Amino acid sequence: MMNISICKALSLLGLIASFLFATAHAQNSDADSASLYLAKACAGCHGVDGRTPATPYYPKVAGQNETYLYNQLRDLKNGSRNNSQSSIMKGIMTAVSDEEMRAIAAWLAKQ
Ligand code: HEC
């Protein structure tokens, strides 16, 4: 009887701990992605919020679909998206890993 309630108590604690961890982790990864966006100089052209580009020729990137954003970043990086302005992004993207593209795309989609 005693063992069962200890087990229940422990599993409840485990649940609480994993909930707290998941919540803290979600907040961290949003903050991490926001700093990644700044650290990779994206804000210089697309605006800190992703919707106030530095020139009318640079696109607004916030609030776009996550999958679309990731696909554009990947294609701009590997050169399969190639138009008059793509070379501007291609240089930048050499310093952005696949994992970082996914994080930034997910964050931008939520802005
Ligand atoms: C020097 C200016 C500059 C910087 C820095 C820059 N971009 Fe861009 N970005 C552009 C331009 C110009 C385009 C349009 C490219 C094209 O027409 O193919 C673009 C296109 C994009 C697109 C595609 C938008 C769409 O609607 O298809 C995304 C997403 C994007 N940038 C995200 C980023 C991210 C994330 C970073 C940082 C890692 C970044 N950009 C850094 C200038 C910049």
Short mmCIF file of N, CA, C and O and ligand atoms in Angstrom, two decimals:
data_model
loop_
_atom_site.label_atom_id
_atom_site.label_comp_id
_atom_site.label_asym_id
_atom_site.label_seq_id
_atom_site.Cartn_x
_atom_site.Cartn_y
_atom_site.Cartn_z
N MET A 1 0.85 -1.21 0.00
CA MET A 1 0.00 0.00 0.00
C MET A 1 0.88 1.24 0.00
O MET A 1 0.73 2.14 -0.82
N MET A 2 1.82 1.28 0.92
CA MET A 2 2.77 2.39 1.04
C MET A 2 3.51 2.62 -0.29
O MET A 2 3.59 3.72 -0.78
N ASN A 3 4.03 1.49 -0.85
CA ASN A 3 4.79 1.60 -2.10
C ASN A 3 3.97 2.21 -3.23
O ASN A 3 4.48 2.98 -4.01
N ILE A 4 2.70 1.82 -3.28
CA ILE A 4 1.87 2.33 -4.37
C ILE A 4 1.70 3.85 -4.27
O ILE A 4 1.83 4.56 -5.26
N SER A 5 1.48 4.35 -3.02
CA SER A 5 1.29 5.81 -2.96
C SER A 5 2.60 6.55 -3.22
O SER A 5 2.57 7.64 -3.79
N ILE A 6 3.72 5.94 -2.83
CA ILE A 6 4.99 6.60 -3.17
C ILE A 6 5.14 6.65 -4.69
O ILE A 6 5.52 7.68 -5.25
N CYS A 7 4.79 5.53 -5.33
CA CYS A 7 4.85 5.50 -6.80
C CYS A 7 3.98 6.58 -7.42
O CYS A 7 4.40 7.27 -8.34
N LYS A 8 2.74 6.68 -6.87
CA LYS A 8 1.83 7.70 -7.42
C LYS A 8 2.40 9.10 -7.22
O LYS A 8 2.38 9.92 -8.14
N ALA A 9 2.95 9.32 -6.02
CA ALA A 9 3.51 10.64 -5.72
C ALA A 9 4.66 10.94 -6.67
O ALA A 9 4.77 12.04 -7.21
N LEU A 10 5.52 9.92 -6.87
CA LEU A 10 6.67 10.13 -7.75
C LEU A 10 6.24 10.39 -9.19
O LEU A 10 6.80 11.27 -9.84
N SER A 11 5.24 9.63 -9.64
CA SER A 11 4.87 9.86 -11.03
C SER A 11 4.17 11.21 -11.21
O SER A 11 4.32 11.85 -12.24
N LEU A 12 3.48 11.65 -10.17
CA LEU A 12 2.87 12.98 -10.22
C LEU A 12 3.96 14.04 -10.29
O LEU A 12 3.91 14.97 -11.10
N LEU A 13 4.99 13.86 -9.44
CA LEU A 13 6.12 14.80 -9.47
C LEU A 13 6.77 14.80 -10.86
O LEU A 13 7.12 15.85 -11.38
N GLY A 14 6.90 13.62 -11.41
CA GLY A 14 7.49 13.50 -12.75
C GLY A 14 6.68 14.26 -13.78
O GLY A 14 7.23 14.98 -14.61
N LEU A 15 5.37 14.13 -13.67
CA LEU A 15 4.47 14.85 -14.59
C LEU A 15 4.65 16.36 -14.47
O LEU A 15 4.78 17.06 -15.46
N ILE A 16 4.67 16.81 -13.20
CA ILE A 16 4.82 18.26 -12.96
C ILE A 16 6.16 18.73 -13.52
O ILE A 16 6.23 19.73 -14.23
N ALA A 17 7.21 17.95 -13.21
CA ALA A 17 8.55 18.33 -13.67
C ALA A 17 8.60 18.40 -15.20
O ALA A 17 9.14 19.35 -15.76
N SER A 18 8.00 17.40 -15.85
CA SER A 18 8.09 17.41 -17.31
C SER A 18 7.25 18.54 -17.90
O SER A 18 7.61 19.14 -18.90
N PHE A 19 6.15 18.88 -17.21
CA PHE A 19 5.35 20.01 -17.68
C PHE A 19 6.15 21.32 -17.56
O PHE A 19 6.23 22.10 -18.50
N LEU A 20 6.78 21.50 -16.38
CA LEU A 20 7.58 22.71 -16.17
C LEU A 20 8.72 22.78 -17.18
O LEU A 20 9.01 23.82 -17.74
N PHE A 21 9.35 21.63 -17.40
CA PHE A 21 10.47 21.60 -18.35
C PHE A 21 9.99 21.97 -19.74
O PHE A 21 10.59 22.80 -20.41
N ALA A 22 8.86 21.38 -20.16
CA ALA A 22 8.34 21.65 -21.50
C ALA A 22 8.01 23.13 -21.66
O ALA A 22 8.33 23.74 -22.69
N THR A 23 7.40 23.73 -20.62
CA THR A 23 7.04 25.14 -20.70
C THR A 23 8.29 26.01 -20.79
O THR A 23 8.39 26.88 -21.65
N ALA A 24 9.25 25.74 -19.90
CA ALA A 24 10.48 26.53 -19.90
C ALA A 24 11.21 26.36 -21.22
O ALA A 24 11.73 27.31 -21.79
N HIS A 25 11.21 25.13 -21.72
CA HIS A 25 11.92 24.85 -22.96
C HIS A 25 11.29 25.61 -24.13
O HIS A 25 11.99 26.20 -24.94
N ALA A 26 9.95 25.64 -24.18
CA ALA A 26 9.27 26.34 -25.26
C ALA A 26 9.62 27.82 -25.24
O ALA A 26 9.89 28.42 -26.27
N GLN A 27 9.65 28.41 -24.05
CA GLN A 27 9.98 29.84 -23.95
C GLN A 27 11.42 30.06 -24.39
O GLN A 27 11.70 30.98 -25.14
N ASN A 28 12.32 29.21 -23.93
CA ASN A 28 13.72 29.34 -24.31
C ASN A 28 13.91 29.28 -25.80
O ASN A 28 14.63 30.07 -26.36
N SER A 29 13.24 28.31 -26.45
CA SER A 29 13.52 28.14 -27.86
C SER A 29 12.99 29.33 -28.66
O SER A 29 13.60 29.72 -29.63
N ASP A 30 11.89 29.97 -28.20
CA ASP A 30 11.43 31.18 -28.87
C ASP A 30 12.44 32.31 -28.72
O ASP A 30 12.76 32.99 -29.69
N ALA A 31 12.94 32.45 -27.48
CA ALA A 31 13.93 33.50 -27.24
C ALA A 31 15.21 33.21 -28.03
O ALA A 31 15.81 34.11 -28.61
N ASP A 32 15.60 31.93 -28.07
CA ASP A 32 16.80 31.54 -28.82
C ASP A 32 16.63 31.86 -30.30
O ASP A 32 17.55 32.37 -30.93
N SER A 33 15.46 31.57 -30.85
CA SER A 33 15.23 31.81 -32.27
C SER A 33 15.22 33.30 -32.56
O SER A 33 15.73 33.74 -33.59
N ALA A 34 14.65 34.09 -31.64
CA ALA A 34 14.65 35.54 -31.82
C ALA A 34 16.09 36.06 -31.82
O ALA A 34 16.45 36.89 -32.67
N SER A 35 16.94 35.55 -30.92
CA SER A 35 18.33 36.05 -30.91
C SER A 35 19.11 35.53 -32.11
O SER A 35 19.99 36.22 -32.61
N LEU A 36 18.75 34.35 -32.58
CA LEU A 36 19.38 33.80 -33.78
C LEU A 36 19.08 34.72 -34.97
O LEU A 36 19.97 35.05 -35.77
N TYR A 37 17.83 35.15 -35.08
CA TYR A 37 17.39 36.03 -36.15
C TYR A 37 18.19 37.35 -36.13
O TYR A 37 18.57 37.87 -37.16
N LEU A 38 18.46 37.83 -34.90
CA LEU A 38 19.26 39.05 -34.77
C LEU A 38 20.73 38.76 -35.04
O LEU A 38 21.39 39.49 -35.79
N ALA A 39 21.23 37.67 -34.48
CA ALA A 39 22.65 37.33 -34.60
C ALA A 39 23.06 37.08 -36.04
O ALA A 39 24.19 37.39 -36.43
N LYS A 40 22.16 36.54 -36.85
CA LYS A 40 22.48 36.24 -38.25
C LYS A 40 22.22 37.43 -39.16
O LYS A 40 22.21 37.30 -40.38
N ALA A 41 21.96 38.60 -38.55
CA ALA A 41 21.81 39.86 -39.27
C ALA A 41 20.54 39.95 -40.13
O ALA A 41 20.40 40.87 -40.94
N CYS A 42 19.61 39.04 -39.95
CA CYS A 42 18.35 39.05 -40.71
C CYS A 42 17.60 40.37 -40.52
O CYS A 42 17.01 40.91 -41.46
N ALA A 43 17.63 40.86 -39.26
CA ALA A 43 16.87 42.07 -38.92
C ALA A 43 17.36 43.29 -39.70
O ALA A 43 16.57 44.19 -39.98
N GLY A 44 18.63 43.31 -40.06
CA GLY A 44 19.19 44.44 -40.80
C GLY A 44 18.46 44.69 -42.10
O GLY A 44 18.34 45.83 -42.54
N CYS A 45 17.96 43.66 -42.74
CA CYS A 45 17.25 43.83 -44.01
C CYS A 45 15.73 43.64 -43.87
O CYS A 45 14.97 44.31 -44.55
N HIS A 46 15.31 42.72 -43.01
CA HIS A 46 13.87 42.41 -42.93
C HIS A 46 13.18 43.08 -41.75
O HIS A 46 11.97 42.94 -41.59
N GLY A 47 13.95 43.83 -40.91
CA GLY A 47 13.36 44.48 -39.75
C GLY A 47 13.37 43.57 -38.54
O GLY A 47 13.30 42.34 -38.69
N VAL A 48 13.47 44.15 -37.34
CA VAL A 48 13.52 43.38 -36.09
C VAL A 48 12.28 42.49 -35.97
O VAL A 48 12.35 41.36 -35.50
N ASP A 49 11.14 43.00 -36.42
CA ASP A 49 9.89 42.24 -36.33
C ASP A 49 9.60 41.41 -37.58
O ASP A 49 8.57 40.76 -37.68
N GLY A 50 10.48 41.48 -38.56
CA GLY A 50 10.27 40.71 -39.79
C GLY A 50 9.27 41.31 -40.75
O GLY A 50 8.99 40.75 -41.80
N ARG A 51 8.72 42.46 -40.39
CA ARG A 51 7.72 43.08 -41.27
C ARG A 51 7.99 44.55 -41.58
O ARG A 51 7.12 45.27 -42.04
N THR A 52 9.21 45.02 -41.25
CA THR A 52 9.58 46.40 -41.58
C THR A 52 10.92 46.38 -42.33
O THR A 52 11.95 46.75 -41.78
N PRO A 53 10.89 45.90 -43.59
CA PRO A 53 12.15 45.76 -44.34
C PRO A 53 12.85 47.09 -44.56
O PRO A 53 12.21 48.14 -44.61
N ALA A 54 14.18 47.01 -44.69
CA ALA A 54 15.02 48.20 -44.83
C ALA A 54 14.78 48.93 -46.15
O ALA A 54 14.98 50.14 -46.22
N THR A 55 14.39 48.22 -47.19
CA THR A 55 14.06 48.86 -48.46
C THR A 55 12.78 48.19 -48.98
O THR A 55 12.47 47.06 -48.60
N PRO A 56 12.07 48.86 -49.89
CA PRO A 56 10.85 48.26 -50.45
C PRO A 56 11.15 47.02 -51.30
O PRO A 56 10.22 46.30 -51.68
N TYR A 57 12.43 46.77 -51.59
CA TYR A 57 12.79 45.61 -52.42
C TYR A 57 12.98 44.36 -51.58
O TYR A 57 13.05 43.26 -52.11
N TYR A 58 13.11 44.52 -50.27
CA TYR A 58 13.28 43.37 -49.38
C TYR A 58 11.92 42.91 -48.87
O TYR A 58 11.11 43.74 -48.45
N PRO A 59 11.67 41.61 -48.89
CA PRO A 59 10.32 41.14 -48.50
C PRO A 59 10.04 41.18 -46.99
O PRO A 59 10.97 41.09 -46.18
N LYS A 60 8.76 41.30 -46.66
CA LYS A 60 8.31 41.09 -45.28
C LYS A 60 8.30 39.58 -45.07
O LYS A 60 7.77 38.86 -45.93
N VAL A 61 8.85 39.10 -43.98
CA VAL A 61 8.96 37.65 -43.80
C VAL A 61 8.18 37.13 -42.60
O VAL A 61 8.02 35.92 -42.44
N ALA A 62 7.66 38.04 -41.75
CA ALA A 62 6.92 37.60 -40.56
C ALA A 62 5.52 37.13 -40.94
O ALA A 62 4.94 37.62 -41.91
N GLY A 63 5.01 36.18 -40.19
CA GLY A 63 3.62 35.75 -40.34
C GLY A 63 3.38 34.86 -41.55
O GLY A 63 2.25 34.46 -41.82
N GLN A 64 4.43 34.54 -42.27
CA GLN A 64 4.31 33.63 -43.41
C GLN A 64 4.24 32.19 -42.88
O GLN A 64 4.61 31.92 -41.74
N ASN A 65 3.77 31.26 -43.69
CA ASN A 65 3.70 29.86 -43.24
C ASN A 65 5.09 29.30 -42.97
O ASN A 65 6.02 29.55 -43.74
N GLU A 66 5.18 28.54 -41.88
CA GLU A 66 6.47 27.99 -41.46
C GLU A 66 7.13 27.14 -42.56
O GLU A 66 8.31 27.29 -42.85
N THR A 67 6.35 26.24 -43.17
CA THR A 67 6.92 25.36 -44.20
C THR A 67 7.39 26.16 -45.40
O THR A 67 8.47 25.92 -45.94
N TYR A 68 6.59 27.14 -45.78
CA TYR A 68 6.98 28.00 -46.90
C TYR A 68 8.30 28.70 -46.58
O TYR A 68 9.23 28.71 -47.40
N LEU A 69 8.40 29.28 -45.37
CA LEU A 69 9.61 30.02 -44.99
C LEU A 69 10.83 29.10 -45.00
O LEU A 69 11.87 29.44 -45.56
N TYR A 70 10.67 27.92 -44.39
CA TYR A 70 11.81 26.99 -44.37
C TYR A 70 12.23 26.64 -45.80
O TYR A 70 13.42 26.65 -46.12
N ASN A 71 11.27 26.33 -46.66
CA ASN A 71 11.59 25.95 -48.04
C ASN A 71 12.31 27.08 -48.78
O ASN A 71 13.24 26.81 -49.55
N GLN A 72 11.91 28.33 -48.54
CA GLN A 72 12.58 29.45 -49.21
C GLN A 72 14.02 29.58 -48.72
O GLN A 72 14.94 29.77 -49.52
N LEU A 73 14.20 29.46 -47.40
CA LEU A 73 15.55 29.58 -46.84
C LEU A 73 16.46 28.49 -47.41
O LEU A 73 17.58 28.75 -47.84
N ARG A 74 15.93 27.26 -47.44
CA ARG A 74 16.70 26.13 -47.97
C ARG A 74 17.04 26.37 -49.46
O ARG A 74 18.18 26.20 -49.87
N ASP A 75 16.02 26.80 -50.24
CA ASP A 75 16.24 26.99 -51.68
C ASP A 75 17.16 28.17 -51.98
O ASP A 75 17.92 28.14 -52.95
N LEU A 76 17.07 29.21 -51.14
CA LEU A 76 17.97 30.35 -51.33
C LEU A 76 19.40 29.92 -51.00
O LEU A 76 20.35 30.32 -51.67
N LYS A 77 19.52 29.07 -49.97
CA LYS A 77 20.85 28.61 -49.57
C LYS A 77 21.47 27.70 -50.64
O LYS A 77 22.62 27.86 -51.02
N ASN A 78 20.67 26.73 -51.14
CA ASN A 78 21.26 25.77 -52.08
C ASN A 78 21.22 26.27 -53.53
O ASN A 78 21.69 25.59 -54.43
N GLY A 79 20.64 27.48 -53.73
CA GLY A 79 20.70 28.10 -55.05
C GLY A 79 19.57 27.71 -55.99
O GLY A 79 19.50 28.19 -57.10
N SER A 80 18.63 26.82 -55.54
CA SER A 80 17.55 26.45 -56.45
C SER A 80 16.52 27.58 -56.58
O SER A 80 15.77 27.63 -57.55
N ARG A 81 16.48 28.50 -55.63
CA ARG A 81 15.72 29.75 -55.84
C ARG A 81 16.76 30.78 -56.30
O ARG A 81 17.67 31.11 -55.54
N ASN A 82 16.62 31.20 -57.53
CA ASN A 82 17.68 32.02 -58.11
C ASN A 82 17.07 33.08 -59.01
O ASN A 82 16.64 32.80 -60.11
N ASN A 83 16.96 34.31 -58.48
CA ASN A 83 16.48 35.42 -59.31
C ASN A 83 17.39 36.62 -59.07
O ASN A 83 18.42 36.50 -58.41
N SER A 84 16.96 37.79 -59.54
CA SER A 84 17.85 38.96 -59.47
C SER A 84 18.29 39.30 -58.05
O SER A 84 19.35 39.88 -57.86
N GLN A 85 17.48 38.97 -57.05
CA GLN A 85 17.83 39.37 -55.67
C GLN A 85 18.32 38.21 -54.80
O GLN A 85 18.76 38.43 -53.67
N SER A 86 18.24 37.00 -55.29
CA SER A 86 18.55 35.84 -54.46
C SER A 86 20.00 35.80 -54.00
O SER A 86 20.29 35.26 -52.92
N SER A 87 20.89 36.38 -54.79
CA SER A 87 22.31 36.33 -54.42
C SER A 87 22.56 37.06 -53.10
O SER A 87 23.47 36.71 -52.36
N ILE A 88 21.70 38.07 -52.80
CA ILE A 88 21.84 38.80 -51.53
C ILE A 88 21.65 37.82 -50.37
O ILE A 88 22.41 37.82 -49.41
N MET A 89 20.65 36.95 -50.48
CA MET A 89 20.36 35.98 -49.43
C MET A 89 21.35 34.81 -49.43
O MET A 89 21.68 34.26 -48.39
N LYS A 90 21.80 34.42 -50.59
CA LYS A 90 22.64 33.23 -50.69
C LYS A 90 23.90 33.38 -49.82
O LYS A 90 24.27 32.46 -49.10
N GLY A 91 24.51 34.56 -49.89
CA GLY A 91 25.71 34.83 -49.10
C GLY A 91 25.43 34.70 -47.61
O GLY A 91 26.18 34.05 -46.87
N ILE A 92 24.32 35.29 -47.18
CA ILE A 92 23.92 35.25 -45.76
C ILE A 92 23.70 33.81 -45.31
O ILE A 92 24.12 33.40 -44.23
N MET A 93 23.02 33.03 -46.16
CA MET A 93 22.60 31.69 -45.77
C MET A 93 23.75 30.70 -45.61
O MET A 93 23.57 29.65 -45.00
N THR A 94 24.93 31.03 -46.13
CA THR A 94 26.07 30.11 -45.93
C THR A 94 26.37 29.95 -44.44
O THR A 94 26.90 28.93 -44.04
N ALA A 95 26.02 30.97 -43.64
CA ALA A 95 26.31 30.91 -42.20
C ALA A 95 25.13 30.41 -41.37
O ALA A 95 25.12 30.52 -40.15
N VAL A 96 24.10 29.87 -42.04
CA VAL A 96 22.91 29.43 -41.31
C VAL A 96 22.70 27.93 -41.56
O VAL A 96 22.57 27.50 -42.71
N SER A 97 22.70 27.14 -40.48
CA SER A 97 22.56 25.69 -40.61
C SER A 97 21.10 25.29 -40.83
O SER A 97 20.19 26.10 -40.63
N ASP A 98 20.88 24.04 -41.21
CA ASP A 98 19.53 23.55 -41.44
C ASP A 98 18.68 23.68 -40.16
O ASP A 98 17.53 24.11 -40.21
N GLU A 99 19.28 23.32 -39.04
CA GLU A 99 18.58 23.40 -37.75
C GLU A 99 18.19 24.85 -37.44
O GLU A 99 17.09 25.14 -36.97
N GLU A 100 19.11 25.78 -37.74
CA GLU A 100 18.84 27.20 -37.51
C GLU A 100 17.75 27.71 -38.44
O GLU A 100 16.90 28.51 -38.03
N MET A 101 17.74 27.24 -39.68
CA MET A 101 16.68 27.63 -40.62
C MET A 101 15.32 27.21 -40.10
O MET A 101 14.35 27.95 -40.17
N ARG A 102 15.25 25.97 -39.57
CA ARG A 102 13.98 25.47 -39.03
C ARG A 102 13.52 26.31 -37.85
O ARG A 102 12.33 26.66 -37.75
N ALA A 103 14.45 26.65 -36.96
CA ALA A 103 14.11 27.44 -35.77
C ALA A 103 13.64 28.84 -36.18
O ALA A 103 12.63 29.33 -35.67
N ILE A 104 14.35 29.47 -37.10
CA ILE A 104 13.98 30.82 -37.52
C ILE A 104 12.63 30.80 -38.26
O ILE A 104 11.78 31.66 -38.03
N ALA A 105 12.43 29.80 -39.12
CA ALA A 105 11.17 29.70 -39.86
C ALA A 105 9.99 29.55 -38.90
O ALA A 105 8.96 30.22 -39.05
N ALA A 106 10.16 28.71 -37.88
CA ALA A 106 9.08 28.49 -36.91
C ALA A 106 8.79 29.78 -36.14
O ALA A 106 7.62 30.13 -35.90
N TRP A 107 9.84 30.48 -35.76
CA TRP A 107 9.67 31.71 -34.98
C TRP A 107 9.02 32.80 -35.84
O TRP A 107 8.08 33.47 -35.42
N LEU A 108 9.53 32.99 -37.07
CA LEU A 108 8.98 34.03 -37.96
C LEU A 108 7.49 33.80 -38.24
O LEU A 108 6.72 34.75 -38.31
N ALA A 109 7.12 32.53 -38.39
CA ALA A 109 5.72 32.20 -38.69
C ALA A 109 4.79 32.67 -37.57
O ALA A 109 3.63 32.96 -37.79
N LYS A 110 5.33 32.76 -36.35
CA LYS A 110 4.51 33.15 -35.19
C LYS A 110 4.49 34.66 -34.96
O LYS A 110 3.80 35.14 -34.05
N GLN A 111 5.28 35.43 -35.73
CA GLN A 111 5.38 36.87 -35.46
C GLN A 111 4.25 37.64 -36.14
O GLN A 111 3.72 37.22 -37.15
C1 HEC B 1 21.40 42.05 -47.02
C2 HEC B 1 19.96 41.96 -46.86
C3 HEC B 1 19.36 40.67 -46.34
C4 HEC B 1 19.71 39.97 -45.19
C5 HEC B 1 20.83 40.28 -44.21
C6 HEC B 1 18.80 38.86 -45.11
N1 HEC B 1 17.90 38.89 -46.13
FE1 HEC B 1 16.36 37.61 -46.45
N2 HEC B 1 16.00 38.43 -48.22
C7 HEC B 1 16.66 39.52 -48.75
C8 HEC B 1 16.23 39.73 -50.13
C9 HEC B 1 16.69 40.81 -51.07
C10 HEC B 1 15.29 38.69 -50.40
C11 HEC B 1 14.58 38.41 -51.72
C12 HEC B 1 15.36 37.29 -52.42
C13 HEC B 1 14.73 36.85 -53.71
O1 HEC B 1 14.04 37.65 -54.35
O2 HEC B 1 14.91 35.68 -54.09
C14 HEC B 1 15.17 37.92 -49.18
C15 HEC B 1 14.32 36.84 -49.04
C16 HEC B 1 14.08 36.19 -47.86
C17 HEC B 1 13.05 35.20 -47.64
C18 HEC B 1 12.04 34.71 -48.65
C19 HEC B 1 10.78 35.52 -48.49
C20 HEC B 1 9.66 35.09 -49.40
O3 HEC B 1 8.59 35.68 -49.31
O4 HEC B 1 9.82 34.15 -50.19
C21 HEC B 1 13.16 34.80 -46.33
C22 HEC B 1 12.29 33.80 -45.62
C23 HEC B 1 14.26 35.54 -45.76
N3 HEC B 1 14.79 36.38 -46.69
C24 HEC B 1 14.68 35.39 -44.46
C25 HEC B 1 15.91 35.86 -44.01
C26 HEC B 1 16.57 35.41 -42.82
C27 HEC B 1 16.02 34.36 -41.86
C28 HEC B 1 17.76 36.08 -42.73
C29 HEC B 1 18.86 35.90 -41.73
C30 HEC B 1 19.43 34.56 -41.67
C31 HEC B 1 17.81 36.99 -43.86
N4 HEC B 1 16.69 36.80 -44.62
C32 HEC B 1 18.82 37.90 -44.10
C33 HEC B 1 17.57 40.33 -48.09
C34 HEC B 1 18.23 39.96 -46.92
#
